[in-house]
Amino acid sequence: MNQNEKRRTGQIQDVFLRLARNKAAMLGLFILLVMILCAIFAPFVAPYNYAKQDLINSYIPPCLAHPFGTDNLGRDILSRVIYGTRISLLVGICSVCLATVIGVFLGSIAGFYGGVFDNLLMRLMDIVLAVPSLLLAISIASTLGNGIQNLILAIGLGASPGYARIVRASILSLKDQEYVEAARSEGASDAHIILSHILPNCLAPIIVQMTLGVASAILSTASLSFIGLGIAPPTPEWGSMLSTGRQFMFEAWWIVTFPGVAIMLSIFALNLFGDGLRDALDPKLKN
């Protein structure tokens, strides 16, 4: 192992140690891990079939047999919340990955080449940012229709300008560094310089933004499903469960309470972990 590899390994270990000392971040990570495990092993964790209707046992309040109660069709709410975790995490993670790929590509071109490319791409990003992200997602989702793929595309496209701006700002501060000039003098291509020398040094803000972006994507997923532009029934999704249960809010409070708590917990956990990750990756916060 050469000196650079040892230094990089030491930096990674330092980040993990400082992250582990952050109790709030560890709490967020624990909640996230529980949700991820529930999503992966939903068929084994969920006590009932999420789509099975039992009208005789509808509107049952929380009890031992049904810890979260049942809805208006007699479906077990706990099972539906567990399966809804799959949809929320899948859409949240995939839409953020899509936004990151688009944003990194556009931000790299704008920041590295500057000039006409920079002005053109950043003005395009300004136009997209001028439209509220949820409104843009509603427009795209209503055009494309319901479905997980369309939901991922709608949310990912709306979030991509934020990543483009982060990458552009990072590249502007790094492209004139000595190691970049050295690589250029050795005849390295622009693509090699961006991928091998610049982007690895931009990972910290990108990773933090992705972590926090998943929380926003989950909230956007729930919002779109709430108004009927997300996941179509009977597939359980937290936002659509809230939309279905709002008419029974006063007679059967548990129908809307537990999906709402699931949304709140997921966003809370992601924000805790994202804040802790930002602090761990910030070299200015070293003790």
GROMACS .gro file of C-alpha atoms in nm:
model
  287
    1MET     CA    1   0.000   0.000   0.000
    2ASN     CA    2   0.152   0.332  -0.110
    3GLN     CA    3   0.148   0.658   0.082
    4ASN     CA    4  -0.159   0.798  -0.095
    5GLU     CA    5  -0.361   0.484  -0.027
    6LYS     CA    6  -0.263   0.489   0.340
    7ARG     CA    7  -0.364   0.854   0.367
    8ARG     CA    8  -0.699   0.786   0.198
    9THR     CA    9  -0.766   0.487   0.425
   10GLY     CA   10  -0.685   0.699   0.730
   11GLN     CA   11  -0.924   0.970   0.614
   12ILE     CA   12  -1.206   0.720   0.563
   13GLN     CA   13  -1.148   0.571   0.909
   14ASP     CA   14  -1.150   0.920   1.058
   15VAL     CA   15  -1.485   0.995   0.894
   16PHE     CA   16  -1.638   0.672   1.028
   17LEU     CA   17  -1.505   0.739   1.379
   18ARG     CA   18  -1.646   1.090   1.391
   19LEU     CA   19  -1.975   0.967   1.248
   20ALA     CA   20  -1.991   0.692   1.512
   21ARG     CA   21  -1.943   0.949   1.789
   22ASN     CA   22  -2.249   1.140   1.668
   23LYS     CA   23  -2.538   0.986   1.864
   24ALA     CA   24  -2.806   1.162   1.661
   25ALA     CA   25  -2.658   1.032   1.335
   26MET     CA   26  -2.640   0.680   1.479
   27LEU     CA   27  -3.006   0.702   1.582
   28GLY     CA   28  -3.098   0.805   1.229
   29LEU     CA   29  -2.887   0.525   1.083
   30PHE     CA   30  -3.052   0.270   1.315
   31ILE     CA   31  -3.402   0.378   1.208
   32LEU     CA   32  -3.297   0.364   0.843
   33LEU     CA   33  -3.152   0.016   0.881
   34VAL     CA   34  -3.474  -0.107   1.045
   35MET     CA   35  -3.678   0.036   0.756
   36ILE     CA   36  -3.446  -0.112   0.496
   37LEU     CA   37  -3.464  -0.456   0.659
   38CYS     CA   38  -3.844  -0.430   0.676
   39ALA     CA   39  -3.853  -0.341   0.306
   40ILE     CA   40  -3.624  -0.629   0.207
   41PHE     CA   41  -3.793  -0.892   0.424
   42ALA     CA   42  -4.148  -0.756   0.400
   43PRO     CA   43  -4.305  -1.096   0.309
   44PHE     CA   44  -4.158  -1.243   0.629
   45VAL     CA   45  -4.211  -0.942   0.857
   46ALA     CA   46  -4.565  -0.842   0.758
   47PRO     CA   47  -4.819  -1.041   0.960
   48TYR     CA   48  -5.087  -1.041   0.685
   49ASN     CA   49  -5.131  -1.011   0.312
   50TYR     CA   50  -5.136  -0.636   0.247
   51ALA     CA   51  -5.408  -0.670  -0.022
   52LYS     CA   52  -5.638  -0.915   0.158
   53GLN     CA   53  -5.977  -0.760   0.232
   54ASP     CA   54  -6.191  -0.862   0.528
   55LEU     CA   55  -6.495  -0.637   0.546
   56ILE     CA   56  -6.620  -0.807   0.862
   57ASN     CA   57  -6.307  -0.690   1.046
   58SER     CA   58  -6.292  -0.338   0.905
   59TYR     CA   59  -6.223  -0.035   1.130
   60ILE     CA   60  -6.066  -0.246   1.405
   61PRO     CA   61  -5.860  -0.018   1.634
   62PRO     CA   62  -5.502  -0.113   1.729
   63CYS     CA   63  -5.497  -0.442   1.919
   64LEU     CA   64  -5.281  -0.752   1.962
   65ALA     CA   65  -5.407  -0.912   1.642
   66HIS     CA   66  -5.368  -0.590   1.443
   67PRO     CA   67  -5.112  -0.360   1.616
   68PHE     CA   68  -5.189  -0.073   1.376
   69GLY     CA   69  -5.557  -0.160   1.331
   70THR     CA   70  -5.741  -0.223   1.004
   71ASP     CA   71  -5.872   0.014   0.738
   72ASN     CA   72  -6.213   0.056   0.580
   73LEU     CA   73  -6.169  -0.264   0.376
   74GLY     CA   74  -6.040  -0.470   0.667
   75ARG     CA   75  -5.680  -0.471   0.547
   76ASP     CA   76  -5.407  -0.482   0.810
   77ILE     CA   77  -5.245  -0.138   0.830
   78LEU     CA   78  -4.916  -0.265   0.977
   79SER     CA   79  -4.866  -0.494   0.678
   80ARG     CA   80  -4.948  -0.213   0.437
   81VAL     CA   81  -4.709   0.026   0.611
   82ILE     CA   82  -4.429  -0.233   0.593
   83TYR     CA   83  -4.486  -0.296   0.222
   84GLY     CA   84  -4.518   0.079   0.167
   85THR     CA   85  -4.161   0.113   0.292
   86ARG     CA   86  -4.048  -0.070  -0.022
   87ILE     CA   87  -4.213   0.182  -0.252
   88SER     CA   88  -4.097   0.491  -0.062
   89LEU     CA   89  -3.734   0.380  -0.032
   90LEU     CA   90  -3.721   0.249  -0.390
   91VAL     CA   91  -3.857   0.570  -0.542
   92GLY     CA   92  -3.655   0.789  -0.305
   93ILE     CA   93  -3.320   0.620  -0.372
   94CYS     CA   94  -3.369   0.568  -0.747
   95SER     CA   95  -3.491   0.924  -0.810
   96VAL     CA   96  -3.196   1.066  -0.618
   97CYS     CA   97  -2.955   0.846  -0.817
   98LEU     CA   98  -3.114   0.969  -1.141
   99ALA     CA   99  -3.090   1.333  -1.026
  100THR     CA  100  -2.726   1.279  -0.925
  101VAL     CA  101  -2.626   1.129  -1.261
  102ILE     CA  102  -2.792   1.413  -1.455
  103GLY     CA  103  -2.665   1.681  -1.217
  104VAL     CA  104  -2.306   1.551  -1.210
  105PHE     CA  105  -2.295   1.532  -1.590
  106LEU     CA  106  -2.433   1.882  -1.647
  107GLY     CA  107  -2.245   2.038  -1.357
  108SER     CA  108  -1.915   1.886  -1.470
  109ILE     CA  109  -1.950   2.023  -1.822
  110ALA     CA  110  -2.056   2.367  -1.700
  111GLY     CA  111  -1.786   2.397  -1.434
  112PHE     CA  112  -1.496   2.249  -1.628
  113TYR     CA  113  -1.544   2.420  -1.965
  114GLY     CA  114  -1.713   2.742  -1.853
  115GLY     CA  115  -1.796   3.005  -2.111
  116VAL     CA  116  -2.092   2.932  -2.337
  117PHE     CA  117  -2.150   2.586  -2.188
  118ASP     CA  118  -2.161   2.728  -1.838
  119ASN     CA  119  -2.396   3.014  -1.924
  120LEU     CA  120  -2.631   2.800  -2.130
  121LEU     CA  121  -2.657   2.510  -1.884
  122MET     CA  122  -2.684   2.727  -1.573
  123ARG     CA  123  -2.956   2.945  -1.726
  124LEU     CA  124  -3.142   2.625  -1.808
  125MET     CA  125  -3.098   2.513  -1.448
  126ASP     CA  126  -3.226   2.854  -1.329
  127ILE     CA  127  -3.540   2.809  -1.537
  128VAL     CA  128  -3.603   2.467  -1.384
  129LEU     CA  129  -3.528   2.597  -1.031
  130ALA     CA  130  -3.775   2.882  -1.085
  131VAL     CA  131  -4.054   2.625  -1.088
  132PRO     CA  132  -4.130   2.469  -0.746
  133SER     CA  133  -3.998   2.114  -0.749
  134LEU     CA  134  -4.329   1.962  -0.641
  135LEU     CA  135  -4.519   2.155  -0.907
  136LEU     CA  136  -4.269   2.039  -1.170
  137ALA     CA  137  -4.304   1.679  -1.049
  138ILE     CA  138  -4.684   1.710  -1.066
  139SER     CA  139  -4.660   1.836  -1.425
  140ILE     CA  140  -4.431   1.552  -1.533
  141ALA     CA  141  -4.624   1.283  -1.345
  142SER     CA  142  -4.959   1.400  -1.482
  143THR     CA  143  -4.816   1.389  -1.835
  144LEU     CA  144  -4.653   1.048  -1.806
  145GLY     CA  145  -4.919   0.883  -1.588
  146ASN     CA  146  -4.902   0.663  -1.280
  147GLY     CA  147  -4.627   0.410  -1.216
  148ILE     CA  148  -4.302   0.372  -1.028
  149GLN     CA  149  -4.085   0.449  -1.331
  150ASN     CA  150  -4.274   0.768  -1.411
  151LEU     CA  151  -4.264   0.873  -1.046
  152ILE     CA  152  -3.887   0.824  -1.032
  153LEU     CA  153  -3.845   1.021  -1.354
  154ALA     CA  154  -4.069   1.307  -1.236
  155ILE     CA  155  -3.892   1.350  -0.902
  156GLY     CA  156  -3.542   1.288  -1.038
  157LEU     CA  157  -3.570   1.545  -1.316
  158GLY     CA  158  -3.700   1.808  -1.075
  159ALA     CA  159  -3.414   1.751  -0.829
  160SER     CA  160  -3.126   1.740  -1.079
  161PRO     CA  161  -3.055   2.120  -1.095
  162GLY     CA  162  -2.956   2.123  -0.728
  163TYR     CA  163  -2.690   1.857  -0.787
  164ALA     CA  164  -2.568   2.034  -1.100
  165ARG     CA  165  -2.508   2.353  -0.905
  166ILE     CA  166  -2.321   2.171  -0.627
  167VAL     CA  167  -2.093   1.990  -0.872
  168ARG     CA  168  -2.032   2.306  -1.075
  169ALA     CA  169  -1.932   2.504  -0.766
  170SER     CA  170  -1.697   2.228  -0.652
  171ILE     CA  171  -1.532   2.194  -0.994
  172LEU     CA  172  -1.482   2.570  -1.025
  173SER     CA  173  -1.282   2.563  -0.702
  174LEU     CA  174  -1.080   2.254  -0.801
  175LYS     CA  175  -1.007   2.272  -1.173
  176ASP     CA  176  -0.713   2.512  -1.130
  177GLN     CA  177  -0.542   2.306  -0.860
  178GLU     CA  178  -0.184   2.190  -0.917
  179TYR     CA  179  -0.267   1.821  -0.950
  180VAL     CA  180  -0.516   1.904  -1.227
  181GLU     CA  181  -0.254   2.109  -1.410
  182ALA     CA  182  -0.006   1.823  -1.369
  183ALA     CA  183  -0.251   1.574  -1.519
  184ARG     CA  184  -0.322   1.811  -1.806
  185SER     CA  185   0.051   1.857  -1.875
  186GLU     CA  186   0.089   1.477  -1.898
  187GLY     CA  187  -0.165   1.471  -2.179
  188ALA     CA  188  -0.464   1.338  -1.983
  189SER     CA  189  -0.799   1.382  -2.154
  190ASP     CA  190  -1.067   1.609  -2.014
  191ALA     CA  191  -1.285   1.310  -1.927
  192HIS     CA  192  -0.997   1.145  -1.740
  193ILE     CA  193  -0.921   1.464  -1.547
  194ILE     CA  194  -1.286   1.510  -1.447
  195LEU     CA  195  -1.349   1.147  -1.352
  196SER     CA  196  -1.015   1.063  -1.190
  197HIS     CA  197  -0.892   1.389  -1.039
  198ILE     CA  198  -1.182   1.630  -0.983
  199LEU     CA  199  -1.500   1.435  -0.910
  200PRO     CA  200  -1.342   1.218  -0.635
  201ASN     CA  201  -1.273   1.543  -0.447
  202CYS     CA  202  -1.637   1.652  -0.491
  203LEU     CA  203  -1.784   1.338  -0.334
  204ALA     CA  204  -1.839   1.478   0.015
  205PRO     CA  205  -2.100   1.745  -0.073
  206ILE     CA  206  -2.260   1.512  -0.329
  207ILE     CA  207  -2.302   1.229  -0.075
  208VAL     CA  208  -2.451   1.462   0.185
  209GLN     CA  209  -2.689   1.612  -0.071
  210MET     CA  210  -2.796   1.264  -0.182
  211THR     CA  211  -2.871   1.159   0.176
  212LEU     CA  212  -3.084   1.464   0.240
  213GLY     CA  213  -3.233   1.438  -0.109
  214VAL     CA  214  -3.379   1.094  -0.037
  215ALA     CA  215  -3.587   1.253   0.242
  216SER     CA  216  -3.723   1.514   0.002
  217ALA     CA  217  -3.792   1.245  -0.258
  218ILE     CA  218  -3.988   1.034  -0.008
  219LEU     CA  219  -4.198   1.338   0.084
  220SER     CA  220  -4.256   1.417  -0.284
  221THR     CA  221  -4.356   1.055  -0.347
  222ALA     CA  222  -4.611   1.071  -0.068
  223SER     CA  223  -4.740   1.407  -0.192
  224LEU     CA  224  -4.787   1.284  -0.549
  225SER     CA  225  -4.956   0.965  -0.433
  226PHE     CA  226  -5.179   1.168  -0.201
  227ILE     CA  227  -5.327   1.354  -0.497
  228GLY     CA  228  -5.352   1.043  -0.713
  229LEU     CA  229  -5.042   1.091  -0.934
  230GLY     CA  230  -4.817   0.835  -0.769
  231ILE     CA  231  -4.862   0.464  -0.708
  232ALA     CA  232  -5.201   0.328  -0.811
  233PRO     CA  233  -5.402   0.114  -0.563
  234PRO     CA  234  -5.403  -0.154  -0.437
  235THR     CA  235  -5.022  -0.126  -0.407
  236PRO     CA  236  -4.962   0.023  -0.062
  237GLU     CA  237  -4.783   0.358  -0.047
  238TRP     CA  238  -4.781   0.592   0.251
  239GLY     CA  239  -4.917   0.895   0.064
  240SER     CA  240  -5.204   0.704  -0.098
  241MET     CA  241  -5.285   0.547   0.242
  242LEU     CA  242  -5.316   0.896   0.387
  243SER     CA  243  -5.536   1.002   0.098
  244THR     CA  244  -5.766   0.702   0.140
  245GLY     CA  245  -5.789   0.734   0.517
  246ARG     CA  246  -5.845   1.109   0.547
  247GLN     CA  247  -6.222   1.070   0.510
  248PHE     CA  248  -6.219   0.841   0.815
  249MET     CA  249  -5.987   1.063   1.019
  250PHE     CA  250  -6.228   1.130   1.304
  251GLU     CA  251  -6.396   0.790   1.317
  252ALA     CA  252  -6.079   0.580   1.272
  253TRP     CA  253  -5.774   0.792   1.352
  254TRP     CA  254  -5.531   0.501   1.318
  255ILE     CA  255  -5.587   0.473   0.941
  256VAL     CA  256  -5.402   0.801   0.876
  257THR     CA  257  -5.186   0.819   1.188
  258PHE     CA  258  -4.950   0.528   1.124
  259PRO     CA  259  -4.871   0.603   0.757
  260GLY     CA  260  -4.809   0.964   0.863
  261VAL     CA  261  -4.576   0.850   1.141
  262ALA     CA  262  -4.389   0.631   0.891
  263ILE     CA  263  -4.331   0.932   0.663
  264MET     CA  264  -4.224   1.145   0.957
  265LEU     CA  265  -3.983   0.882   1.092
  266SER     CA  266  -3.816   0.819   0.757
  267ILE     CA  267  -3.757   1.189   0.691
  268PHE     CA  268  -3.646   1.245   1.050
  269ALA     CA  269  -3.395   0.959   1.029
  270LEU     CA  270  -3.256   1.072   0.694
  271ASN     CA  271  -3.213   1.429   0.816
  272LEU     CA  272  -3.035   1.313   1.132
  273PHE     CA  273  -2.802   1.087   0.937
  274GLY     CA  274  -2.745   1.346   0.664
  275ASP     CA  275  -2.654   1.616   0.917
  276GLY     CA  276  -2.418   1.379   1.096
  277LEU     CA  277  -2.259   1.273   0.768
  278ARG     CA  278  -2.207   1.636   0.670
  279ASP     CA  279  -2.033   1.707   1.000
  280ALA     CA  280  -1.817   1.395   0.966
  281LEU     CA  281  -1.709   1.481   0.613
  282ASP     CA  282  -1.633   1.847   0.692
  283PRO     CA  283  -1.259   1.874   0.763
  284LYS     CA  284  -1.314   2.206   0.943
  285LEU     CA  285  -1.495   2.022   1.221
  286LYS     CA  286  -1.201   1.798   1.315
  287ASN     CA  287  -1.119   1.799   1.684
   0.00000   0.00000   0.00000
